[in-house]
Each structure stands twice: as C-alpha cells, then as structure tokens.
Coordinates of C-alpha atoms in Angstrom, one line a residue:
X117 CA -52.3 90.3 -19.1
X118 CA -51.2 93.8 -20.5
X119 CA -51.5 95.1 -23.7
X120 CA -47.9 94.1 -24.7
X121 CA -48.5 90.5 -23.7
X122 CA -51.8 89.9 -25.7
X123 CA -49.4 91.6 -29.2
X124 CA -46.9 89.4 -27.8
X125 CA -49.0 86.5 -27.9
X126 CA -49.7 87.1 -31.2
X127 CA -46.2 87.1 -33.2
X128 CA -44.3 84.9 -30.2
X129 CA -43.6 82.3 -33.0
X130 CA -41.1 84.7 -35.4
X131 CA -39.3 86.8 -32.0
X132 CA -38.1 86.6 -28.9
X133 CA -40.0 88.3 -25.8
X134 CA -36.3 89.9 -25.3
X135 CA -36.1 90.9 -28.5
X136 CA -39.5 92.0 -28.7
X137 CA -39.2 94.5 -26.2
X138 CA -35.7 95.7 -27.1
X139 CA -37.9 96.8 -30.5
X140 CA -40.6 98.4 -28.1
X141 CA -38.2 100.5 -26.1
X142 CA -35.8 101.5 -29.7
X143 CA -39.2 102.6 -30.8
X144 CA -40.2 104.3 -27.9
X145 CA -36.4 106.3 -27.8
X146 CA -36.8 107.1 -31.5
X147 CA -39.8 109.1 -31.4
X148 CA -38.9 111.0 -28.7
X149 CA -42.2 110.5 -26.8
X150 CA -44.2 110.1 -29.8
X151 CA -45.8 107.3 -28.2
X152 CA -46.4 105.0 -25.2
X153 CA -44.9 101.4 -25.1
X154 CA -48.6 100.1 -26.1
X155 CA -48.7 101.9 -29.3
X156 CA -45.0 101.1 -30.0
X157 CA -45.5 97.5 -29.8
X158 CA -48.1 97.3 -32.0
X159 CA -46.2 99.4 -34.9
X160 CA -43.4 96.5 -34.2
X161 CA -46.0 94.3 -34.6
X162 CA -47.2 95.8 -37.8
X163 CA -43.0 96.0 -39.1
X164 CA -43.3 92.4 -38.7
X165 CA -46.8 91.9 -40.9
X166 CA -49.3 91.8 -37.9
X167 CA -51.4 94.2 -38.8
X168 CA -54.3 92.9 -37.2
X169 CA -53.0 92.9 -33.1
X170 CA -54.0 96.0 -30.9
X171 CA -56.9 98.4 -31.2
X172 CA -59.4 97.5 -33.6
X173 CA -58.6 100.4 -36.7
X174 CA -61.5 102.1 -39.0
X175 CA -61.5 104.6 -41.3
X176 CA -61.8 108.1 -41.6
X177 CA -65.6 108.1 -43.1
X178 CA -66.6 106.0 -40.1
X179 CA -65.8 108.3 -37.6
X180 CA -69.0 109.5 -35.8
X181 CA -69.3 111.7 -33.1
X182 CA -70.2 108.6 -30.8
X183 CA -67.8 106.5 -32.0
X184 CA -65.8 106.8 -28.7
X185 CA -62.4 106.0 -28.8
X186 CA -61.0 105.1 -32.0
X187 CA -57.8 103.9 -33.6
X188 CA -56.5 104.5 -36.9
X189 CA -53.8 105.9 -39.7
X190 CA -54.0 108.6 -41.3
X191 CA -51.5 111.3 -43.2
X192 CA -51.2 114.8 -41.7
X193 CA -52.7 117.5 -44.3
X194 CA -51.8 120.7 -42.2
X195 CA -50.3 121.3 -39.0
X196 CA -52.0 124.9 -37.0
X197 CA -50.1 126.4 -33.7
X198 CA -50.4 125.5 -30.4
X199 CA -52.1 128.1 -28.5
X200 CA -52.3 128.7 -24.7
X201 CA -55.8 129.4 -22.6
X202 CA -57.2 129.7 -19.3
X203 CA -59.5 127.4 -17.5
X204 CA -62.5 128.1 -15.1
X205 CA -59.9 126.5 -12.5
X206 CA -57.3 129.4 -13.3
X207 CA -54.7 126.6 -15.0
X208 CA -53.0 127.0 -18.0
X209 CA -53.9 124.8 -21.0
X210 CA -52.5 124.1 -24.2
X211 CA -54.3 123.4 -27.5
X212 CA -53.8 122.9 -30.7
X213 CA -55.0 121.0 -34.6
X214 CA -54.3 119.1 -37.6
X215 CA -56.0 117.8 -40.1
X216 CA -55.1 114.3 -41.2
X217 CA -56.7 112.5 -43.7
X218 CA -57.1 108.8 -45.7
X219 CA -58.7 107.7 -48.8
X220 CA -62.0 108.5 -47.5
X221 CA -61.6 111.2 -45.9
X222 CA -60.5 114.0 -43.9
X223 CA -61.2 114.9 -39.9
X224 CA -59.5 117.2 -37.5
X225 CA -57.6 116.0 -34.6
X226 CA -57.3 118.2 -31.5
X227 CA -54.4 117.3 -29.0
X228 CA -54.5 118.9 -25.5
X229 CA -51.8 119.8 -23.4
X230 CA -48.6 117.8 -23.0
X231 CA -50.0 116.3 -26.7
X232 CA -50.3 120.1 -28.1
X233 CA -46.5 120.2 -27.1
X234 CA -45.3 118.2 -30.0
X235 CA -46.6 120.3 -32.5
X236 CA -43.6 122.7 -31.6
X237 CA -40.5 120.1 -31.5
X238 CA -41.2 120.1 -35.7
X239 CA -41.9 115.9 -35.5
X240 CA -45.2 116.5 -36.6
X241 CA -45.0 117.5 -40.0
X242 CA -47.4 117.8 -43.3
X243 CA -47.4 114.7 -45.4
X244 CA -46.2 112.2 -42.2
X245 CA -48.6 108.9 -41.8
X246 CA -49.5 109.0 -38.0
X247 CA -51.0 106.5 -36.3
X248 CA -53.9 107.9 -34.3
X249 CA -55.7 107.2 -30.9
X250 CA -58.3 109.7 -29.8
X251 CA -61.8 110.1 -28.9
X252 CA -64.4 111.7 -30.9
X253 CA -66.8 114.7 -30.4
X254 CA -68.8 117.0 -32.2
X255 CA -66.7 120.0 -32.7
X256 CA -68.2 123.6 -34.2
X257 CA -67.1 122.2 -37.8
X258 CA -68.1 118.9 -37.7
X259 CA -66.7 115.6 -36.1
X260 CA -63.6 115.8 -34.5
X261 CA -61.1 113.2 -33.0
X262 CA -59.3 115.0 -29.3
X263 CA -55.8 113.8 -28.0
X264 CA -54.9 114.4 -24.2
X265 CA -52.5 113.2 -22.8
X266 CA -53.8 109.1 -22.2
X267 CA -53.9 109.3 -25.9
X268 CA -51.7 108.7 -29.1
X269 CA -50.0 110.1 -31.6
X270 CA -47.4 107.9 -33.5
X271 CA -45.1 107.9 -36.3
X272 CA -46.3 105.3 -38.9
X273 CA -44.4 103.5 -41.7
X274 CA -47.9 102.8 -43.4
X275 CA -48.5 104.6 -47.0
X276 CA -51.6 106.3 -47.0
X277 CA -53.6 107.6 -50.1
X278 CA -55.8 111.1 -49.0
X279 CA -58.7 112.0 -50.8
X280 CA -59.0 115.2 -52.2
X281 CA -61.8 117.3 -53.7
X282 CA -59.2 118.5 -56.8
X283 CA -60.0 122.1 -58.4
X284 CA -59.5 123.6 -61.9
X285 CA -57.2 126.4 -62.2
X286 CA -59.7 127.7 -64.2
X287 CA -62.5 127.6 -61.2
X288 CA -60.7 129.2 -58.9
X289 CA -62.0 132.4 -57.4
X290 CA -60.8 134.9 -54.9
X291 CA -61.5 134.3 -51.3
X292 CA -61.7 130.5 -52.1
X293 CA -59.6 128.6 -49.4
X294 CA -59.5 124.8 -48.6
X295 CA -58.3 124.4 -52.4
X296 CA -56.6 121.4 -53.4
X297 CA -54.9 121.1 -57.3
X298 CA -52.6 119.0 -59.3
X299 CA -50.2 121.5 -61.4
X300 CA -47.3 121.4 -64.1
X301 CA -44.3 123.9 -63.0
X302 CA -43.8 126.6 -65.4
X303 CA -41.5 129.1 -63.5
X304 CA -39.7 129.2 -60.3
X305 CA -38.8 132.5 -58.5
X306 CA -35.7 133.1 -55.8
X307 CA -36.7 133.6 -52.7
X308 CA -36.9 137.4 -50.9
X309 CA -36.7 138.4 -47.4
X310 CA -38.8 140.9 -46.2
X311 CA -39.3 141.9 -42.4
X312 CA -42.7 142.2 -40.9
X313 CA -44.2 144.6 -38.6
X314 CA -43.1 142.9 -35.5
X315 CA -39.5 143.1 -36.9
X316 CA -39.3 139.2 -37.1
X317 CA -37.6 138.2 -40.7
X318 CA -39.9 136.1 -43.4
X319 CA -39.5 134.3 -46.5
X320 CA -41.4 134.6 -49.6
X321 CA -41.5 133.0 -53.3
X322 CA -43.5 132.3 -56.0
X323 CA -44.3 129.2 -58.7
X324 CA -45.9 129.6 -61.8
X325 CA -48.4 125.9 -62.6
X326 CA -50.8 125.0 -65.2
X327 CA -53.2 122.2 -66.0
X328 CA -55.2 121.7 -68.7
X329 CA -57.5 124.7 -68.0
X330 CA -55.3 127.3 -67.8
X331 CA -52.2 128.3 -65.2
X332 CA -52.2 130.1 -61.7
X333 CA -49.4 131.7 -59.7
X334 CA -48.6 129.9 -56.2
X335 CA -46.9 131.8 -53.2
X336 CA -45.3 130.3 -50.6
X337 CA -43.9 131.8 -47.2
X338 CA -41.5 131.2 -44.4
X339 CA -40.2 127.4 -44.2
X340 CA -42.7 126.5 -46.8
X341 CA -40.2 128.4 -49.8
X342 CA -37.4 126.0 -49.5
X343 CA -39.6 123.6 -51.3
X344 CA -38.6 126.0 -54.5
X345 CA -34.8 124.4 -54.2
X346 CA -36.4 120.7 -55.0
X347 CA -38.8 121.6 -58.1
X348 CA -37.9 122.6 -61.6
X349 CA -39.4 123.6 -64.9
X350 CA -41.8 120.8 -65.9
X351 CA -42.5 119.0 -62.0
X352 CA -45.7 118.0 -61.5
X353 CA -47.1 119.2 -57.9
X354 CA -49.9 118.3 -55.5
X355 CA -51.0 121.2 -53.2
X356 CA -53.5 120.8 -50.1
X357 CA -55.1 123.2 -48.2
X358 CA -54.6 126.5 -50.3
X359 CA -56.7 129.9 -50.2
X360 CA -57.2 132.2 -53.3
X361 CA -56.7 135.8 -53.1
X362 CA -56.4 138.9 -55.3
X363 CA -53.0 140.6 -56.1
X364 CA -53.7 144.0 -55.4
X365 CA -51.0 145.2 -58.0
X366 CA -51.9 142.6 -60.9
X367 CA -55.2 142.1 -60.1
X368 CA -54.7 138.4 -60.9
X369 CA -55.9 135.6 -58.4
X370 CA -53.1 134.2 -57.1
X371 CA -52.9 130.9 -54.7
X372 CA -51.3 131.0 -51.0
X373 CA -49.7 128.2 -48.8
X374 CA -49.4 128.8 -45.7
X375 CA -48.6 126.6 -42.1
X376 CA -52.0 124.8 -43.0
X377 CA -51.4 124.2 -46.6
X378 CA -49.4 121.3 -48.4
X379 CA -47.1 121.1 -51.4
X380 CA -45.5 118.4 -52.6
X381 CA -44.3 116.7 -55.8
X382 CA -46.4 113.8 -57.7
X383 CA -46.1 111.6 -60.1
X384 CA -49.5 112.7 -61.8
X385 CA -49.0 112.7 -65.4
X386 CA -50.6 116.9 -66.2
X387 CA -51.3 118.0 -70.0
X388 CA -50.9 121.7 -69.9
X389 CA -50.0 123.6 -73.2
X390 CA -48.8 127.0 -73.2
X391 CA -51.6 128.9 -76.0
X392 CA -49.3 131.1 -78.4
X393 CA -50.4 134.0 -80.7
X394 CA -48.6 135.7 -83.7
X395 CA -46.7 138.6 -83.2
X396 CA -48.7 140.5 -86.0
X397 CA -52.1 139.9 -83.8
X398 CA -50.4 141.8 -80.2
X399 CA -52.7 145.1 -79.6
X400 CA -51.8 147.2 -77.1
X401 CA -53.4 146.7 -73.5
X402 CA -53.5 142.8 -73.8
X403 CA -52.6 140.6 -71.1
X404 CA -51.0 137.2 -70.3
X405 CA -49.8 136.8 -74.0
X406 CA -47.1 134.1 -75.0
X407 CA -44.8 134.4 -78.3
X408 CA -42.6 132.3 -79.7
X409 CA -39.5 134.3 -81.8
X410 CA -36.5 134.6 -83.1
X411 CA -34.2 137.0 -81.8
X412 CA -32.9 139.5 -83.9
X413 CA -31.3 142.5 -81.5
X414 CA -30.2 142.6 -77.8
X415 CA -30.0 145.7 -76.0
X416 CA -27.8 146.3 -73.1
X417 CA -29.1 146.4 -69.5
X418 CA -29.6 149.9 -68.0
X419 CA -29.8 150.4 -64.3
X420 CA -31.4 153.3 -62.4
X421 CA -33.2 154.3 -59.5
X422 CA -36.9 153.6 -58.9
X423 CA -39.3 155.7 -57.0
X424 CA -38.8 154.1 -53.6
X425 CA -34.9 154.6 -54.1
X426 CA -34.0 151.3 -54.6
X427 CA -32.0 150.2 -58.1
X428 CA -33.8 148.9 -61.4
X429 CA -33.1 147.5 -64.1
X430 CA -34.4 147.2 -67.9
X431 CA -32.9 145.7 -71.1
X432 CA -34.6 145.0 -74.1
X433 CA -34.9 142.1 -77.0
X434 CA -36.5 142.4 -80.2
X435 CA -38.3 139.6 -81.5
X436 CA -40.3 138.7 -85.1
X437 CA -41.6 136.1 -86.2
X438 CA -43.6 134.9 -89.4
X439 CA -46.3 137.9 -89.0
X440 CA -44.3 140.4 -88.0
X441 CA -42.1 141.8 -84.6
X442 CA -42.1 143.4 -81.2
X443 CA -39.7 144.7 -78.8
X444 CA -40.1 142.9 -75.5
X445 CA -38.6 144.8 -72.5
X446 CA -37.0 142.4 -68.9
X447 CA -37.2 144.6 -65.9
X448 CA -34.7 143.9 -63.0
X449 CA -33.6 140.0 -62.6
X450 CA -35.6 139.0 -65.4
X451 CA -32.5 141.3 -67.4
X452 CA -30.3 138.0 -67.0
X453 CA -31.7 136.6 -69.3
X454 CA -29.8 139.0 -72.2
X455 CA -26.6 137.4 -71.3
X456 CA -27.8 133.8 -71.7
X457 CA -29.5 134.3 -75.1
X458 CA -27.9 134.4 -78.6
X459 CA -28.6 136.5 -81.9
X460 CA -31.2 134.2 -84.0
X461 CA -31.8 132.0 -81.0
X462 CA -35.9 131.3 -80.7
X463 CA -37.2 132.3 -77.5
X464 CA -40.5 131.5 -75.8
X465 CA -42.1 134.5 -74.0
X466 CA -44.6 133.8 -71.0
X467 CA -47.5 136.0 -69.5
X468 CA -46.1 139.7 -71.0
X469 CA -48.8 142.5 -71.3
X470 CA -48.9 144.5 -74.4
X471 CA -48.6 148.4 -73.9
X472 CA -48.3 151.4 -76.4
X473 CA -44.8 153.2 -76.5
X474 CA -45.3 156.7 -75.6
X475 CA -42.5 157.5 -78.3
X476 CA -42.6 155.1 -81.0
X477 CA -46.7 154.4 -80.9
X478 CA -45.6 151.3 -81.1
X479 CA -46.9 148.3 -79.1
X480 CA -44.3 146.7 -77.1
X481 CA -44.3 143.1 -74.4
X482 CA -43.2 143.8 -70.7
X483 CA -41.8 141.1 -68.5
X484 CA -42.6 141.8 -65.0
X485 CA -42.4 139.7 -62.0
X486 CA -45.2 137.6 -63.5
X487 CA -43.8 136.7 -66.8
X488 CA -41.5 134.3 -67.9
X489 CA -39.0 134.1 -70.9
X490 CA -36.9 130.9 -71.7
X491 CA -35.2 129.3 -75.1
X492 CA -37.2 127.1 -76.9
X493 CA -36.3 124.5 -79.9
X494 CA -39.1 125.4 -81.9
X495 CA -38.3 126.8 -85.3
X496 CA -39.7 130.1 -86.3
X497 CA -39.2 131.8 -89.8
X498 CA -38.9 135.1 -89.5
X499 CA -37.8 137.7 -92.7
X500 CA -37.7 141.0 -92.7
X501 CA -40.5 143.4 -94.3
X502 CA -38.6 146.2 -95.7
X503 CA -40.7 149.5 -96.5
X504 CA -40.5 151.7 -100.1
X505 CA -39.3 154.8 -99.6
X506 CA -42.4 156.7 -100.8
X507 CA -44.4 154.8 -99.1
X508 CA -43.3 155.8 -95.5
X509 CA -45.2 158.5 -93.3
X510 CA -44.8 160.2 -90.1
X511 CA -45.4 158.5 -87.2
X512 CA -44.3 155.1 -87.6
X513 CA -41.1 152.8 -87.4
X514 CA -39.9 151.2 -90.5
X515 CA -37.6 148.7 -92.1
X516 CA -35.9 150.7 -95.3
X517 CA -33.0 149.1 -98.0
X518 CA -31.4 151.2 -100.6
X519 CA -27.6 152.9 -101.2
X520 CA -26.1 155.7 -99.7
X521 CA -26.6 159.1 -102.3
X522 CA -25.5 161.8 -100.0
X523 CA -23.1 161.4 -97.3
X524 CA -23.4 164.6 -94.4
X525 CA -20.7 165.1 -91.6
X526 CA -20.6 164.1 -88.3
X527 CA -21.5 166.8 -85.8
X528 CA -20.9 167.0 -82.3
X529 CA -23.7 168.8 -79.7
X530 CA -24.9 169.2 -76.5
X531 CA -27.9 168.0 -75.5
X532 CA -30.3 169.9 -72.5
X533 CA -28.7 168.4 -69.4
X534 CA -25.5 169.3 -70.8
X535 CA -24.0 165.9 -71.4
X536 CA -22.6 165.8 -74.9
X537 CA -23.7 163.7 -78.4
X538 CA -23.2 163.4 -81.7
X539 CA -25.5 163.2 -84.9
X540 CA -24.8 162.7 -88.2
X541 CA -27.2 162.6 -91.5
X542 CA -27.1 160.4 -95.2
X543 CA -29.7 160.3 -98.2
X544 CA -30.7 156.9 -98.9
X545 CA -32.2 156.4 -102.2
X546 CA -34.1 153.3 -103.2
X547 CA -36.1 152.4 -106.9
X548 CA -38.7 154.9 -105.8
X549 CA -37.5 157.9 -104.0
X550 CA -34.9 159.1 -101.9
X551 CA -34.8 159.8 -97.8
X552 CA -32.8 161.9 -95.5
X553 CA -31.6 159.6 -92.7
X554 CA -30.3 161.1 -89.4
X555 CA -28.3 158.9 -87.0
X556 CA -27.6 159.6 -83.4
X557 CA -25.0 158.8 -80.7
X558 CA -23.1 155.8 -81.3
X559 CA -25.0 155.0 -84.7
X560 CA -23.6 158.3 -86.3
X561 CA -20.3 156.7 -86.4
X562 CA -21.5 154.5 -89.2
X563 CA -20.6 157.6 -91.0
X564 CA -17.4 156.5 -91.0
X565 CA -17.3 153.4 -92.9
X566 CA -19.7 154.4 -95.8
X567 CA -18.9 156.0 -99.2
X568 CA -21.6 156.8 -101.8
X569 CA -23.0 153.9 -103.6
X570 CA -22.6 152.2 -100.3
X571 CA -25.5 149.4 -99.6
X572 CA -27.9 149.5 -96.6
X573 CA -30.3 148.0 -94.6
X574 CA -31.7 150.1 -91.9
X575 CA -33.9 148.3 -89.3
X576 CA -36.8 149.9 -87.3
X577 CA -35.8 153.6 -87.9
X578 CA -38.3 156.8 -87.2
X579 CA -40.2 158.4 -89.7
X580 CA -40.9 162.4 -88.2
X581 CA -41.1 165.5 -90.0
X582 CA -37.3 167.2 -90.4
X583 CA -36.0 170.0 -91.5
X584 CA -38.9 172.1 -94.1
X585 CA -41.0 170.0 -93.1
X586 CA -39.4 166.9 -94.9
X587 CA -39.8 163.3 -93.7
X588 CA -37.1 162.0 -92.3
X589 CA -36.1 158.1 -90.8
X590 CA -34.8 158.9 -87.4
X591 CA -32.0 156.2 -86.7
X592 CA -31.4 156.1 -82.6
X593 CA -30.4 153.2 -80.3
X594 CA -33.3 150.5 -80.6
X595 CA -32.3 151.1 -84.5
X596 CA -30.2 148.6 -86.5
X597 CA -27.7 150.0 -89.6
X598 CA -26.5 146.7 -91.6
X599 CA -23.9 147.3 -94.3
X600 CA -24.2 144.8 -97.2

C-alpha cells in the first residue's frame, strides 16, 4: 500500500478516490514542484480536517540533532541565496538557507540542489507557512533540518504563531543583528535609486517607529522598500531578523532589513508618545527635539546648488508657542510642506537639532532627512512679547510696537555682486524712547503706505549699531511689518 492509499484510507468516507487524486495532482500543478504527490495528499487531507494522516509532525523545540527525519510546519523568517560549490567528485552543487520558525522556536533549514533551486523562482517567500520534511544534523550554529532532493518543501494553508525574542528600541546597540521589534510608524520616506559599484540599480527607504521606550529609524533596500507603499502614519509593524548599525553622517543607530530580515504589519496594540519641550527651553546644539506651534510666518523656498552640484532647497517657518518662538528651517523635499500649511495652523515638529545662527545668534530647528513635521489638532496659545524701546541692545532680534515719527525716503543701491536693492529708514517712537528702523528690499516699500502717526508692529527685527554709533532695528526678509 503507498503513501496515498494509507491518507486515502483515512478520509475515504467524505471523497471519492477520483476525486481525491484530482485534488493531489491540482495541488501538485499549483505549486509548481513545491512538492511530491505524498506531501500534496496529505495537505488535501489536512484542507479536509485530517490533520492527523501522514508523517508524524513535532515541533520546532523538539528537534534534536538525532531526531532523524522529521515532519513539520513552520513560517519562513528569512530567505538567504543560493550559492554554487564544488565537490571532491568535481560536480557542481547548489546550496542554500532559511530560517523558519513556530511558537517554540526557530531552526534553519538547508535545501540542497534541485531543492536550493526554488529559492530563485520567488515561491519561497518571508512570512509563508511551509510544511517541512528534512533530516536533522548538527550544523556550525546549532541544529539544523537539510532538504535534498527526496525531501519536502510545501506551501501550507496552516497559521503559524513564531516566537520572538522582542527588543526595546531603547536597548538597541550598534552592531546588534538578529533583532526582532514591535513599532508604531511615525514617518514614511520615498524611495531613492542609487547605483552600486557593480553598476546594477538598488532601492533604498526609510521608516521612522517608536514604542514605549523611545523611537528608531528603519532602512529598507531593494524589493524590501515597496513595503513603504502599504504602511502609513500610525501602522503598527513587526520586524524579524534586523541588524543595528551607525549612521556615519548622524551618528544615530539606525535599524537595517535586508534579504534575511522581515517586516510586516501587526495588529499589536503599541503606546508610544512623542515627548515635547517648550520653545523657550531649545538651546543651541540639542538634538532630537519635538515642538508643538503655531505658525506665524512662511518663507518662500529657495533653491540652489550644493557642494556635489546637485540642486537644494531650503524654506523656512516660524513658530511660537506659549514660552516663546523659533524659526525652523525644511531643507529639500521636506520644503513641501510650506505649501500644505496655513498662517496660525499648529504644527508638530519631529527630531530637529537646535543650532546657533551665525547672523542672528539666534538659535534656530533644522529638518533634515531625519526629522519630520506634520499639522497637529492640538491647541497652542501663542502672543507676542513685544520689547520697550529703551530696553533693546545690540545683538539680538526683537519684537517692537509704537507710531511712525519720522518718515525717510526710499533709496535705491547696489550691493557687492552688483545686483541692485533698495533700503529705506523710519523713527518709531513708543512711551519710552524712539528708534531708527531701517528696512531692506521688498520691506522698504512699506514706505509707501505709511504717514506719520502711522501705527506699527514690527516682528523679529535687528538691533546693530547704525550710523554714530546709534542702535538701530534692522528690518530684512525673516522680518515682519504689521500696520494696525
């Protein structure tokens, strides 16, 4: 009696022989060599709730290395490249791995040969259930299962729970690798091209996850970025199989998934909260900061040419809150942004660094390729801390109120390059002393619709020395003239 006759035997009562092995060869056709006719009648078997005909199945924590042959279902973790090799005999052999695992645990499977072939018709893939026929050994990392080509490696219908050692982000170190985590999504990237040394294209992209101990940037290459066309803000992920390592420009760890890894969405339920800090509490030189604030100016984007030749560009939003306000400057795509967002809007901004304006001295956000900024609901209060006139000194920006007393002329000039300007100047006078105010370029033309007595409100201008040594508000283009 063969194989198929003992299943047979087994579930003759609910099918026909004929249609019992119609089922076998269907199955057989469908996975395109996937399997022998043995194997395929006992998944039919299984479709038709005989779970119990065939090969005796165990799990993955049995295994020993002198188990012998063994039968059982597992779900493929990562899938590695076949590779060729020489035998003694002077033949051509194939090899190559996956590692598969259930909820007890996880082993490596080895398939040989005409088995090693499937790994490159793209049926095997990370995160299939396989059922698995093998025999085991012990490998150089432990106990192994081997596939050759009397052996099998099958589609199976079965769900099958892995178990994972889960990290922290917040334990993760660089040069860690078999790292497996549970993640909210805070940002998506688009995906660039870049071409390698060997001139063959590739594919790269990044996420941005969190959990309750902090957040972690995730990079994913080649096949592995179309995954960022299913997720969006707020997914919750499971990754497999990832390794840590250093961005050499950040200097931030950063998490990799390559062939071997796994990512995939879950329905784990993550608690990850974004920690935000007052504006007034920024110093210059911090990293990874968060803000929530209204906006209250939006710059236009500038393009130019970096370094490498290649266009930039920049734009910039400024944004207060309660304690106080900062300027927060987009560089190249994140610049998009300034056409989406409104005047007043609040705004949420995500991992900026703080630096020092080598004009202003004042401390400014960037938004790099590792920060994020998006609209929020929240409500922010924000009002505007205007400055006495006598109380201003050189070297800072401030916030001034107070009519016009003097009214200069507008003056065209050239500047050094040759391209031309204009400038134009005003005393404003408040209850305790009067200023000389000097606009340039487009702000001079304010000039135009003032008359004495006329009410201001001047926003971030820059106190210098002028003329005899008198301080003066310097009103230029990240400067705001209201007329009340």
């Amino acid at each position: 009696m063969t194989d198929i006759d003992a299943i047979y035997e087994k579930l003759s009562h609910v099918i026909s022989k004929e249609d019992f092995l119609q089922r076998i060869k269907e199955k057989v056709e469908n996975m395109g060599g996937l399997c022998d006719e043995a194997m395929a009648a006992m998944l039919v078997a299984n479709e038709l709730g005989f779970s119990d005909v065939g090969r005796d199945s165990v799990k993955i924590a049995d295994i020993t290395a002198e188990s012998g042959t063994v039968n059982f279902v597992a779900r493929i973790i990562s899938v590695f490249e076949p590779k060729e090799f020489t035998r003694n005999d002077g033949t051509i052999g194939r090899v190559g791995n996956l590692i598969v695992g259930d909820e007890t645990g996880r082993i490596k499977v080895t398939l040989w040969d005409n088995m090693a072939d499937l790994l490159k018709t793209g049926k095997v893939q990370a995160g299939e259930s396989v059922q698995v026929s093998g025999y085991t050994k012990q490998g150089y990392s432990g106990v192994e299962v081997n596939i050759g080509n009397n052996g099998v490696l099958a589609e199976s219908d079965e769900e099958v729970e892995v178990a994972v050692n889960a990290q922290q982000i917040k334990d993760i170190k660089d040069g860690m690798g078999d790292l497996n985590l549970t993640g909210k999504v805070l940002e998506t990237s688009d995906v660039r091209t870049f071409q390698r040394k060997d001139g063959t294209e590739g594919k790269v992209g990044n996420l941005m996850i969190g959990d309750g101990t902090g957040s972690i940037r995730v990079t994913l290459w080649d096949e592995k970025t179309d995954f960022l066309n299913e997720v969006e803000y707020g997914d919750t992920l499971e990754i497999i199989n990832a390794y840590a390592r250093e961005n050499a420009f950040s200097q931030k760890v950063e998490l990799q998934i390559g062939n071997r890894g796994l990512i995939r969405k879950s329905e784990t339920e993550i608690e990850y909260e974004e920690e935000f800090i007052p504006i007034g509490n920024i110093v210059a030189d911090a990293s990874d900061v968060n803000i929530s604030g209204r906006v209250l100016d939006i710059s236009e984007v500038r393009t130019f040419e970096k370094r490498d030749g290649s266009p930039g560009r920049v734009g910039n939003l400024l944004v207060g809150d309660e304690t106080g306000k900062i300027r927060v400057t987009l560089w190249d795509e994140k610049t998009d942004f300034l056409d989406e967002v409104e005047f007043d809007e609040t705004i949420e901004v995500i991992h900026a660094y703080a630096r020092e304006n080598n004009f202003s001295q004042q401390v400014e956000l960037q938004i790099g390729n590792h920060g994020l900024i998006r609209k929020s609901e929240k409500t922010v209060e924000y009002r505007e801390k205007f400055t006495d006139i006598s109380d201003i000194i050189p070297g800072e920006s401030y916030s001034v109120r107070g009519k016009v007393s003097d009214l200069g002329e507008l003056r065209e000039f050239e500047r050094e390059d040759g391209t031309e300007s204009v400038v134009a100047g005003l005393e404003l006078t408040d209850e305790t002393g009067s200023i000389r105010i000097t606009l340039w370029g487009e702000q001079a033309y304010v000039l135009e619709d003032l008359d004495i007595d006329s009410e201001l409100q001047i926003i971030d201008a820059y106190a210098r020395y002028g003329l005899n040594e008198e301080i003066e508000l310097s009103v230029g283009n990240r400067s705001r003239v209201i007329i009340l």
